[in-house]
Tab-separated table of C-alpha atoms and ligand atoms in Angstrom:
chain	number	residue	atom	x	y	z
D	208	MET	CA	-22.185	50.664	-25.876
D	209	THR	CA	-22.371	47.309	-24.093
D	210	ALA	CA	-24.937	44.764	-25.250
D	211	LEU	CA	-28.244	44.809	-23.428
D	212	HIS	CA	-28.730	41.423	-21.868
D	213	PRO	CA	-32.352	40.200	-21.923
D	214	HIS	CA	-32.208	39.904	-18.111
D	215	GLU	CA	-32.211	43.676	-17.954
D	216	PHE	CA	-35.707	43.607	-19.395
D	217	LEU	CA	-36.930	40.496	-17.698
D	218	ASP	CA	-35.683	40.485	-14.139
D	219	LEU	CA	-38.374	38.322	-12.489
D	220	SER	CA	-38.246	35.025	-10.626
D	221	PRO	CA	-40.772	32.338	-11.705
D	222	ASP	CA	-42.610	32.807	-8.376
D	223	ALA	CA	-42.775	36.532	-8.792
D	224	LEU	CA	-44.065	35.996	-12.336
D	225	GLY	CA	-46.945	33.795	-11.098
D	226	HIS	CA	-47.982	36.439	-8.581
D	227	LEU	CA	-47.728	39.199	-11.120
D	228	GLN	CA	-49.878	37.288	-13.637
D	229	ASP	CA	-52.471	36.495	-10.991
D	230	GLU	CA	-52.624	40.088	-9.821
D	231	ARG	CA	-52.850	41.374	-13.384
D	232	LEU	CA	-55.638	38.960	-14.314
D	233	ARG	CA	-57.660	39.949	-11.243
D	234	SER	CA	-57.239	43.607	-12.001
D	235	LEU	CA	-58.200	43.054	-15.655
D	236	LEU	CA	-61.386	41.186	-14.684
D	237	ASP	CA	-62.179	43.838	-12.124
D	238	ARG	CA	-61.762	46.594	-14.721
D	239	LEU	CA	-63.806	44.743	-17.350
D	240	GLY	CA	-66.500	43.965	-14.795
D	241	ARG	CA	-66.990	47.712	-14.425
D	242	SER	CA	-67.076	48.405	-18.191
D	243	ASP	CA	-70.314	49.768	-19.650
D	244	ALA	CA	-69.681	48.106	-23.014
D	245	PRO	CA	-72.483	45.603	-23.779
D	246	TYR	CA	-69.838	43.206	-25.133
D	247	TRP	CA	-68.080	43.000	-21.763
D	248	ARG	CA	-71.317	42.819	-19.759
D	249	GLN	CA	-72.384	39.868	-21.821
D	250	LYS	CA	-68.960	38.210	-21.899
D	251	LEU	CA	-68.517	38.307	-18.141
D	252	ASP	CA	-72.134	37.655	-17.214
D	253	GLY	CA	-72.162	34.994	-14.492
D	254	VAL	CA	-68.344	34.694	-14.423
D	255	THR	CA	-66.999	34.058	-10.943
D	256	VAL	CA	-63.319	33.503	-11.748
D	257	THR	CA	-61.093	35.185	-9.225
D	258	GLY	CA	-57.553	34.394	-10.346
D	259	LEU	CA	-55.116	32.544	-12.535
D	260	ASP	CA	-55.856	29.125	-11.038
D	261	ASP	CA	-59.292	28.986	-12.613
D	262	ILE	CA	-58.579	30.910	-15.814
D	263	ALA	CA	-59.744	27.846	-17.796
D	264	SER	CA	-63.310	28.426	-16.642
D	265	LEU	CA	-63.422	31.829	-18.343
D	266	PRO	CA	-65.149	31.884	-21.739
D	267	THR	CA	-62.905	31.897	-24.815
D	268	THR	CA	-62.944	34.558	-27.535
D	269	VAL	CA	-62.899	33.918	-31.290
D	270	LYS	CA	-62.022	36.149	-34.237
D	271	GLN	CA	-65.660	36.450	-35.252
D	272	GLU	CA	-66.294	38.481	-32.073
D	273	PHE	CA	-63.919	41.161	-33.399
D	274	ARG	CA	-65.965	41.266	-36.600
D	275	ASP	CA	-69.291	41.296	-34.786
D	276	THR	CA	-68.209	44.217	-32.585
D	277	TYR	CA	-66.434	46.107	-35.425
D	278	PRO	CA	-64.974	48.659	-34.951
D	279	ASN	CA	-65.253	49.671	-31.291
D	280	GLY	CA	-67.551	47.235	-29.506
D	281	MET	CA	-64.792	45.549	-27.497
D	282	VAL	CA	-63.085	48.789	-26.486
D	283	ALA	CA	-63.006	48.925	-22.694
D	284	VAL	CA	-61.883	52.546	-22.171
D	285	PRO	CA	-63.453	55.946	-22.968
D	286	ALA	CA	-62.975	56.834	-26.659
D	287	GLU	CA	-60.755	59.791	-25.760
D	288	ASP	CA	-58.173	57.458	-24.199
D	289	VAL	CA	-57.537	55.669	-27.500
D	290	VAL	CA	-54.404	56.989	-29.220
D	291	ARG	CA	-53.984	54.538	-32.097
D	292	VAL	CA	-55.709	51.842	-34.136
D	293	HIS	CA	-54.324	49.003	-36.237
D	294	ALA	CA	-56.083	46.403	-38.380
D	295	SER	CA	-55.493	42.744	-39.025
D	296	SER	CA	-54.086	41.795	-42.378
D	297	GLY	CA	-56.779	39.162	-42.861
D	298	THR	CA	-57.611	38.442	-46.467
D	299	SER	CA	-61.048	36.982	-45.850
D	300	GLY	CA	-64.025	38.715	-44.279
D	301	LYS	CA	-64.141	42.166	-42.756
D	302	ALA	CA	-60.944	43.662	-41.316
D	303	THR	CA	-60.618	43.531	-37.555
D	304	ILE	CA	-59.747	46.848	-35.931
D	305	VAL	CA	-57.761	46.958	-32.697
D	306	SER	CA	-57.364	50.009	-30.446
D	307	TYR	CA	-54.509	51.096	-28.163
D	308	THR	CA	-54.189	53.521	-25.256
D	309	ALA	CA	-50.884	55.307	-24.638
D	310	HIS	CA	-50.092	52.602	-22.089
D	311	ASP	CA	-50.843	49.862	-24.647
D	312	VAL	CA	-48.480	51.547	-27.126
D	313	ASP	CA	-45.901	51.578	-24.346
D	314	VAL	CA	-46.286	47.842	-23.687
D	315	PHE	CA	-46.146	47.234	-27.458
D	316	ALA	CA	-42.824	49.098	-27.634
D	317	GLU	CA	-41.481	47.265	-24.590
D	318	VAL	CA	-42.212	43.733	-25.829
D	319	ASN	CA	-40.705	44.535	-29.220
D	320	ALA	CA	-37.604	46.061	-27.635
D	321	ARG	CA	-37.182	42.781	-25.740
D	322	ALA	CA	-37.601	40.780	-28.939
D	323	LEU	CA	-34.910	42.866	-30.625
D	324	ALA	CA	-32.592	42.497	-27.617
D	325	LEU	CA	-33.146	38.718	-27.556
D	326	ALA	CA	-32.167	38.540	-31.234
D	327	GLY	CA	-28.960	40.556	-30.732
D	328	GLY	CA	-29.978	44.231	-30.825
D	329	THR	CA	-28.373	46.872	-28.598
D	330	ALA	CA	-28.777	50.608	-28.101
D	331	ALA	CA	-25.917	51.022	-30.578
D	332	SER	CA	-27.769	49.099	-33.299
D	333	THR	CA	-29.193	50.391	-36.542
D	334	VAL	CA	-32.297	48.388	-37.376
D	335	HIS	CA	-33.761	48.297	-40.864
D	336	VAL	CA	-37.521	47.796	-40.506
D	337	ALA	CA	-38.950	46.330	-43.706
D	338	TYR	CA	-42.370	45.379	-42.327
D	339	GLY	CA	-45.235	47.377	-43.769
D	340	TYR	CA	-45.970	50.650	-41.949
D	341	GLY	CA	-49.628	51.516	-41.673
D	342	LEU	CA	-52.599	49.585	-40.418
D	343	PHE	CA	-50.496	46.403	-40.255
D	344	THR	CA	-48.923	46.073	-36.799
D	345	GLY	CA	-45.501	44.920	-38.084
D	346	GLY	CA	-43.885	48.219	-39.138
D	347	LEU	CA	-44.934	50.530	-36.320
D	348	GLY	CA	-44.674	47.772	-33.705
D	349	LEU	CA	-41.055	46.996	-34.491
D	350	HIS	CA	-40.266	50.671	-35.097
D	351	TYR	CA	-41.325	51.661	-31.589
D	352	GLY	CA	-39.403	48.655	-30.276
D	353	VAL	CA	-36.218	49.892	-31.964
D	354	GLU	CA	-36.667	53.344	-30.459
D	355	ARG	CA	-37.402	51.880	-27.013
D	356	LEU	CA	-34.156	49.923	-27.269
D	357	GLY	CA	-32.421	53.249	-27.866
D	358	ALA	CA	-31.283	52.067	-31.277
D	359	ARG	CA	-31.610	53.807	-34.663
D	360	ALA	CA	-34.597	52.842	-36.813
D	361	VAL	CA	-34.610	52.883	-40.616
D	362	PRO	CA	-38.352	52.846	-41.455
D	363	ALA	CA	-37.996	51.294	-44.898
D	364	SER	CA	-41.423	49.587	-44.940
D	365	GLY	CA	-42.254	47.009	-47.658
D	366	GLY	CA	-41.495	46.925	-51.386
D	367	ASN	CA	-38.692	48.200	-53.653
D	368	PRO	CA	-35.997	45.628	-52.807
D	369	ALA	CA	-33.335	47.287	-55.006
D	370	PHE	CA	-33.654	50.584	-53.137
D	371	GLN	CA	-33.730	48.764	-49.805
D	372	ALA	CA	-30.601	46.722	-50.572
D	373	GLY	CA	-28.813	49.999	-51.313
D	374	LEU	CA	-30.027	51.492	-48.024
D	375	LEU	CA	-28.758	48.444	-46.128
D	376	ALA	CA	-25.327	48.983	-47.676
D	377	ASP	CA	-25.271	52.767	-47.170
D	378	LEU	CA	-26.613	52.983	-43.607
D	379	GLY	CA	-24.792	49.969	-42.188
D	380	ALA	CA	-27.758	48.376	-40.402
D	381	ASP	CA	-26.751	45.451	-38.182
D	382	GLY	CA	-30.357	44.374	-37.510
D	383	LEU	CA	-33.223	43.588	-39.876
D	384	ALA	CA	-36.929	43.260	-39.125
D	385	ALA	CA	-38.754	41.699	-42.097
D	386	THR	CA	-40.783	38.678	-43.145
D	387	PRO	CA	-38.597	35.653	-43.909
D	388	SER	CA	-39.697	35.734	-47.550
D	389	PHE	CA	-38.841	39.424	-48.036
D	390	THR	CA	-35.500	38.877	-46.269
D	391	LEU	CA	-34.567	36.261	-48.838
D	392	LEU	CA	-35.652	38.570	-51.631
D	393	LEU	CA	-33.498	41.394	-50.211
D	394	ALA	CA	-30.444	39.142	-49.982
D	395	GLU	CA	-30.981	37.960	-53.541
D	396	ARG	CA	-31.272	41.548	-54.746
D	397	ALA	CA	-28.159	42.618	-52.832
D	398	ALA	CA	-26.197	39.765	-54.442
D	399	GLU	CA	-27.458	40.681	-57.928
D	400	ASP	CA	-26.568	44.325	-57.418
D	401	GLY	CA	-23.112	43.463	-56.079
D	402	VAL	CA	-23.649	45.174	-52.703
D	403	LEU	CA	-23.682	42.088	-50.480
D	404	ASP	CA	-20.143	42.697	-49.187
D	405	LYS	CA	-21.074	46.272	-48.223
D	406	ILE	CA	-23.918	45.075	-45.985
D	407	SER	CA	-23.129	44.425	-42.309
D	408	LEU	CA	-26.325	42.724	-41.099
D	409	ARG	CA	-25.673	40.416	-38.127
D	410	TRP	CA	-29.122	39.501	-36.826
D	411	GLY	CA	-32.801	39.799	-37.632
D	412	VAL	CA	-36.321	39.221	-36.339
D	413	HIS	CA	-38.456	37.394	-38.870
D	414	GLY	CA	-42.098	36.473	-38.522
D	415	ALA	CA	-45.704	37.236	-39.533
D	416	GLU	CA	-45.657	34.015	-41.554
D	417	ALA	CA	-44.726	30.408	-40.783
D	418	TRP	CA	-41.172	29.463	-41.809
D	419	SER	CA	-39.081	26.337	-41.535
D	420	GLU	CA	-35.588	25.527	-40.231
D	421	GLY	CA	-34.559	25.133	-43.890
D	422	MET	CA	-35.642	28.732	-44.481
D	423	ARG	CA	-33.594	29.789	-41.452
D	424	GLU	CA	-30.494	28.165	-42.952
D	425	LYS	CA	-31.110	29.841	-46.299
D	426	ILE	CA	-31.479	33.243	-44.626
D	427	GLU	CA	-28.450	32.814	-42.363
D	428	ASP	CA	-26.322	31.737	-45.336
D	429	ALA	CA	-27.604	34.510	-47.579
D	430	TRP	CA	-25.753	37.336	-45.825
D	431	GLU	CA	-21.961	37.573	-45.685
D	432	GLY	CA	-20.515	36.718	-42.276
D	433	THR	CA	-22.505	35.389	-39.342
D	434	TYR	CA	-26.193	36.179	-39.111
D	435	ASP	CA	-28.729	35.108	-36.471
D	436	ALA	CA	-32.204	34.751	-37.972
D	437	CYS	CA	-34.663	34.769	-35.050
D	438	ASP	CA	-38.362	34.048	-35.144
D	439	ILE	CA	-40.855	36.640	-33.896
D	440	TYR	CA	-44.531	35.879	-33.371
D	441	GLY	CA	-47.593	37.957	-32.687
D	442	LEU	CA	-51.048	38.841	-33.888
D	443	SER	CA	-53.033	42.048	-34.146
D	444	GLU	CA	-55.873	40.801	-31.957
D	445	ILE	CA	-53.416	40.476	-29.062
D	446	ILE	CA	-51.101	43.456	-29.789
D	447	GLY	CA	-49.062	42.721	-32.952
D	448	PRO	CA	-45.461	41.434	-33.078
D	449	GLY	CA	-43.639	40.814	-29.781
D	450	VAL	CA	-45.999	38.306	-28.156
D	451	ALA	CA	-43.169	35.759	-28.325
D	452	SER	CA	-39.712	35.795	-29.888
D	453	GLU	CA	-36.573	33.729	-30.200
D	454	TRP	CA	-33.440	34.244	-28.170
D	455	ALA	CA	-30.373	34.013	-30.440
D	456	GLU	CA	-28.555	31.976	-27.786
D	457	HIS	CA	-31.353	29.401	-27.525
D	458	LYS	CA	-32.935	29.098	-30.932
D	459	GLY	CA	-35.704	26.606	-31.667
D	460	ALA	CA	-38.528	28.028	-29.523
D	461	LEU	CA	-39.892	31.501	-28.762
D	462	VAL	CA	-39.855	33.185	-25.349
D	463	ILE	CA	-43.383	34.375	-24.492
D	464	ALA	CA	-43.820	37.845	-22.963
D	465	GLU	CA	-45.776	36.063	-20.236
D	466	ASP	CA	-45.991	39.079	-17.974
D	467	HIS	CA	-48.335	40.654	-20.551
D	468	PHE	CA	-49.842	37.706	-22.429
D	469	TYR	CA	-50.941	34.609	-20.561
D	470	PRO	CA	-50.643	31.470	-22.724
D	471	GLU	CA	-52.635	28.230	-22.646
D	472	ILE	CA	-52.822	25.329	-25.074
D	473	VAL	CA	-56.183	23.746	-25.823
D	474	ASP	CA	-57.416	20.891	-27.951
D	475	PRO	CA	-58.396	22.611	-31.236
D	476	LEU	CA	-61.558	20.529	-31.536
D	477	SER	CA	-62.902	20.284	-27.987
D	478	GLY	CA	-61.318	23.467	-26.574
D	479	GLU	CA	-60.215	21.487	-23.494
D	480	PRO	CA	-56.967	22.693	-21.869
D	481	LEU	CA	-53.875	20.544	-22.591
D	482	PRO	CA	-50.812	20.210	-20.350
D	483	ASP	CA	-47.485	21.908	-21.145
D	484	GLY	CA	-45.598	19.997	-23.819
D	485	GLU	CA	-48.651	18.882	-25.759
D	486	LEU	CA	-49.383	20.139	-29.238
D	487	GLY	CA	-52.595	22.123	-29.606
D	488	GLU	CA	-54.072	25.556	-30.271
D	489	LEU	CA	-52.514	28.556	-28.566
D	490	VAL	CA	-54.932	30.596	-26.453
D	491	LEU	CA	-53.867	34.011	-25.153
D	492	THR	CA	-55.186	36.424	-22.530
D	493	THR	CA	-53.956	40.013	-22.560
D	494	LEU	CA	-53.096	40.685	-18.912
D	495	THR	CA	-52.300	44.393	-19.233
D	496	LYS	CA	-54.138	45.616	-22.349
D	497	GLN	CA	-56.375	48.596	-21.637
D	498	ALA	CA	-58.172	49.659	-24.797
D	499	HIS	CA	-58.803	46.306	-26.455
D	500	PRO	CA	-58.325	43.470	-23.966
D	501	VAL	CA	-59.054	39.882	-24.981
D	502	ILE	CA	-59.858	36.968	-22.757
D	503	ARG	CA	-58.661	33.508	-23.770
D	504	TYR	CA	-58.328	34.293	-27.464
D	505	ARG	CA	-58.353	31.238	-29.735
D	506	THR	CA	-55.441	32.153	-32.012
D	507	GLY	CA	-55.872	29.242	-34.443
D	508	ASP	CA	-52.071	28.788	-34.229
D	509	ILE	CA	-50.774	25.297	-33.470
D	510	THR	CA	-47.834	24.939	-31.092
D	511	ARG	CA	-46.860	23.612	-27.642
D	512	LEU	CA	-45.675	25.204	-24.400
D	513	LEU	CA	-42.060	24.537	-23.444
D	514	PRO	CA	-40.185	25.280	-20.207
D	515	PRO	CA	-38.090	28.438	-19.711
D	516	VAL	CA	-34.369	28.488	-20.607
D	517	GLY	CA	-31.287	30.498	-19.790
D	518	GLY	CA	-32.513	31.839	-16.458
D	519	LEU	CA	-35.452	33.777	-17.931
D	520	PRO	CA	-38.744	33.168	-16.089
D	521	PHE	CA	-40.911	32.863	-19.177
D	522	ARG	CA	-42.113	29.682	-20.826
D	523	ARG	CA	-41.627	29.350	-24.562
D	524	ILE	CA	-43.703	28.211	-27.518
D	525	ASP	CA	-42.439	25.835	-30.128
D	526	ARG	CA	-41.994	27.310	-33.606
D	527	LEU	CA	-45.401	27.486	-35.250
D	528	GLN	CA	-46.619	24.769	-37.556
D	529	GLY	CA	-49.007	27.154	-39.224
D	530	ARG	CA	-52.614	27.978	-38.545
D	531	ALA	CA	-55.126	25.220	-38.019
D	532	ASP	CA	-57.020	26.683	-40.994
D	533	ASP	CA	-53.870	26.656	-43.217
D	534	MET	CA	-53.796	22.895	-43.065
D	535	LEU	CA	-54.260	21.309	-46.479
D	536	ILE	CA	-56.378	18.213	-46.689
D	537	VAL	CA	-55.376	16.064	-49.631
D	538	ARG	CA	-57.069	12.726	-50.199
D	539	GLY	CA	-57.805	12.488	-46.480
D	540	ILE	CA	-54.235	13.289	-45.395
D	541	ASN	CA	-53.475	16.480	-43.503
D	542	VAL	CA	-50.409	18.433	-44.514
D	543	TYR	CA	-49.128	21.853	-43.459
D	544	PRO	CA	-47.488	24.089	-46.099
D	545	ARG	CA	-44.483	24.320	-43.768
D	546	GLU	CA	-43.853	20.571	-44.088
D	547	ILE	CA	-43.628	21.011	-47.857
D	548	GLU	CA	-41.376	24.052	-47.369
D	549	ALA	CA	-39.037	22.017	-45.163
D	550	VAL	CA	-38.478	19.486	-47.960
D	551	VAL	CA	-38.021	22.086	-50.714
D	552	LEU	CA	-35.680	24.272	-48.670
D	553	ALA	CA	-33.523	21.375	-47.536
D	554	ASP	CA	-32.483	20.729	-51.158
D	555	PRO	CA	-29.137	22.384	-51.899
D	556	GLY	CA	-29.977	22.834	-55.587
D	557	LEU	CA	-33.068	24.988	-54.996
D	558	SER	CA	-33.633	28.650	-54.135
D	559	GLY	CA	-35.916	29.472	-51.196
D	560	HIS	CA	-38.811	30.466	-53.445
D	561	TYR	CA	-41.685	28.049	-53.936
D	562	ALA	CA	-45.444	27.828	-54.363
D	563	ILE	CA	-48.059	25.176	-53.707
D	564	VAL	CA	-50.901	24.863	-56.215
D	565	MET	CA	-54.063	23.069	-55.155
D	566	ASP	CA	-55.350	21.856	-58.490
D	567	ARG	CA	-59.115	21.413	-58.142
D	568	ARG	CA	-59.956	20.928	-61.810
D	569	SER	CA	-61.014	17.339	-61.269
D	570	THR	CA	-62.933	15.793	-58.384
D	571	LEU	CA	-59.807	14.628	-56.567
D	572	VAL	CA	-57.546	17.495	-55.629
D	573	GLU	CA	-53.964	17.246	-56.937
D	574	VAL	CA	-51.072	19.123	-55.375
D	575	LEU	CA	-48.436	20.747	-57.553
D	576	VAL	CA	-45.300	22.046	-55.869
D	577	VAL	CA	-43.478	24.653	-57.939
D	578	ALA	CA	-39.878	25.231	-56.911
D	579	GLU	CA	-36.965	27.035	-58.471
D	580	ALA	CA	-33.346	26.128	-59.276
D	581	LYS	CA	-30.643	28.058	-57.442
D	582	ASP	CA	-28.689	28.635	-60.673
D	583	ASP	CA	-28.562	27.569	-64.317
D	584	GLY	CA	-26.271	24.626	-63.547
D	585	VAL	CA	-29.018	22.680	-61.727
D	586	ASP	CA	-30.619	19.670	-63.464
D	587	THR	CA	-34.259	20.657	-62.918
D	588	ALA	CA	-35.765	17.284	-63.917
D	589	ALA	CA	-33.537	15.408	-61.455
D	590	ALA	CA	-34.313	17.950	-58.722
D	591	ALA	CA	-38.064	17.559	-59.324
D	592	GLU	CA	-37.802	13.788	-59.005
D	593	ARG	CA	-35.766	14.112	-55.786
D	594	ILE	CA	-38.291	16.471	-54.216
D	595	GLN	CA	-41.205	14.298	-55.266
D	596	ASP	CA	-39.609	11.257	-53.555
D	597	ARG	CA	-38.881	13.178	-50.359
D	598	LEU	CA	-42.363	14.623	-50.233
D	599	ARG	CA	-43.791	11.144	-50.584
D	600	ASP	CA	-41.573	9.904	-47.742
D	601	THR	CA	-42.442	12.717	-45.353
D	602	THR	CA	-46.118	13.324	-46.130
D	603	ARG	CA	-47.220	9.963	-47.589
D	604	LEU	CA	-48.692	11.916	-50.494
D	605	ARG	CA	-47.827	11.851	-54.153
D	606	MET	CA	-47.463	15.407	-55.372
D	607	GLU	CA	-46.511	16.745	-58.780
D	608	VAL	CA	-43.278	18.732	-58.633
D	609	GLU	CA	-42.074	21.258	-61.178
D	610	VAL	CA	-38.657	22.851	-60.816
D	611	ARG	CA	-38.344	26.046	-62.827
D	612	GLY	CA	-35.187	27.949	-63.764
D	613	PRO	CA	-33.834	30.831	-61.607
D	614	GLY	CA	-36.459	33.586	-61.206
D	615	GLY	CA	-39.242	31.193	-62.304
D	616	VAL	CA	-41.344	31.505	-59.137
D	617	PRO	CA	-43.005	34.942	-58.929
D	618	ARG	CA	-41.693	37.164	-56.083
D	619	GLN	CA	-43.939	39.044	-53.688
D	620	GLN	CA	-42.633	42.379	-52.452
D	621	ILE	CA	-45.276	43.483	-49.990
D	622	GLY	CA	-46.998	41.820	-47.060
D	623	LYS	CA	-47.084	38.195	-46.057
D	624	ALA	CA	-45.871	35.634	-48.578
D	625	LYS	CA	-48.705	33.787	-50.245
D	626	ARG	CA	-47.659	30.153	-50.595
D	627	VAL	CA	-50.835	28.313	-51.498
D	628	PHE	CA	-52.696	28.991	-54.743
D	629	GLU	CA	-55.965	27.518	-55.912
D	630	GLN	CA	-56.395	26.327	-59.478
D	631	THR	CA	-59.949	25.875	-60.714
D	632	ASP	CA	-59.516	26.506	-64.462
D	633	ASP	CA	-56.707	26.475	-67.016
D	634	THR	CA	-55.281	29.919	-66.234
D	635	ASP	CA	-51.906	29.785	-64.472
D	636	PRO	CA	-52.659	30.558	-60.806
D	637	LEU	CA	-49.113	31.914	-60.349
D	638	GLY	CA	-49.802	34.534	-62.988
M	66	DLL	O1	-48.509	39.100	-38.405
M	66	DLL	C1	-48.003	40.432	-36.467
M	66	DLL	C2	-46.537	40.290	-36.735
M	66	DLL	C3	-45.878	41.271	-37.410
M	66	DLL	C4	-45.849	39.190	-36.247
M	66	DLL	C5	-44.518	41.168	-37.630
M	66	DLL	C6	-44.497	39.084	-36.451
M	66	DLL	C7	-43.823	40.063	-37.126
M	66	DLL	P1	-51.473	39.471	-38.036
M	66	DLL	O2	-51.397	40.103	-39.370
M	66	DLL	O3	-52.644	39.727	-37.189
M	66	DLL	O4	-50.246	39.932	-37.162
M	66	DLL	O5	-51.300	37.918	-38.261
M	66	DLL	C8	-51.218	37.053	-37.180
M	66	DLL	O6	-49.829	35.515	-38.450
M	66	DLL	O7	-52.014	34.302	-35.910
M	66	DLL	C9	-50.061	33.551	-37.181
M	66	DLL	O8	-50.959	32.699	-37.853
M	66	DLL	C10	-49.188	34.272	-38.199
M	66	DLL	N1	-47.852	34.508	-37.643
M	66	DLL	C11	-47.375	35.620	-37.071
M	66	DLL	N2	-46.090	35.442	-36.690
M	66	DLL	C12	-45.766	34.163	-37.022
M	66	DLL	C13	-44.585	33.360	-36.891
M	66	DLL	C14	-48.904	39.739	-37.459
M	66	DLL	N3	-43.470	33.835	-36.373
M	66	DLL	C15	-51.016	35.635	-37.647
M	66	DLL	N4	-44.651	32.077	-37.320
M	66	DLL	C16	-50.799	34.690	-36.497
M	66	DLL	C17	-45.776	31.570	-37.872
M	66	DLL	C18	-46.895	33.567	-37.623
M	66	DLL	N5	-46.887	32.285	-38.043
């Protein structure tokens, strides 16, 4: 079976793309304008936008609107046309439910098949899907993508790394879909169980949480042979994974499925549109969604728009810094957990596991970074001092650093890795 080149999925000139987006936006607005749902009547009341050129004068949408209309208030098709629901994995507030028609499920499969092809997948691939199956969009989204690619899916879901490492060895998967943190855990388990050399993984799509270049190196080094660790981005409110993903041949930014999701960048404070290249909040409009369309959704994710590469028509987004609301404010200085990760993961003596503790026991918050030695031969006190110096250089903040022995940072087997812990009393927040 010859490799599927991404062009086979994305055969559009930039001009043709602009027309397609314009046409799709008009048809979306036309459809929503005819919806009986009070949400859409209110949202589009007085809107005169006719096409892509004046998309910035459409109102934006925020997450709270999903909560306010829970569970079906934003649904723009008759109930009998809905074939599936998913929910956001949000930890705070009420879950947000999203609905899909058969066509939406089809688009979901298509954009994930592209993401897998961009990362290195072919119809001859076996892809081990270790994202959670269920209400979370990761498992089923990638699973349908694998099937659309014509490849073989192993629906492993989350948890049980020992069993999963064995499956990787026995079934010969070449592709892996999993969070970066679980991928590292799997590799560690495979090494401990002595099955690493029986595993033939060559590429993977990793996302659902922010991860650094240092994490990419750790993941690519963790498997025997060459391995391309590609980033995949998405969110339930838009569709799930597959909104944007990295091309193994041009790593460093993610190709946006712009024919389905129209991207803009706005100033996170004022909401004013920013030009391509400038850092700001990603705003997305679902051009083809039927059941649960969203207009100009404020994702809360900070990135910038970059030009297309490699002959594909689609612009790209820079790798994500993290959510605007993940930003830690310490003594007036803003720092993203990913900046701390970059320092910890760049140290050759440390494993990829770490945690950030926001110690709020006194009036001034103190930050404790807990990292872990790669093996017993590492001088943990010297490593802690090194990391503390580098953190001070890169963030201008003094943080406490503790380097524990191998296995000292608790592992998480299911869902998105939790990196930041709050400490308000003397109990150990890491458990
Ligand atoms: O995390 C969908 C997904 C599943 C993406 C599997 C990739 C792979 P939600 O649970 O709704 O959906 O969370 C969406 O997670 O707004 C980002 O803040 C964050 N996120 C997702 N992918 C990335 C990534 C899924 N590659 C929220 N890098 C988004 C950084 C990411 N953050």
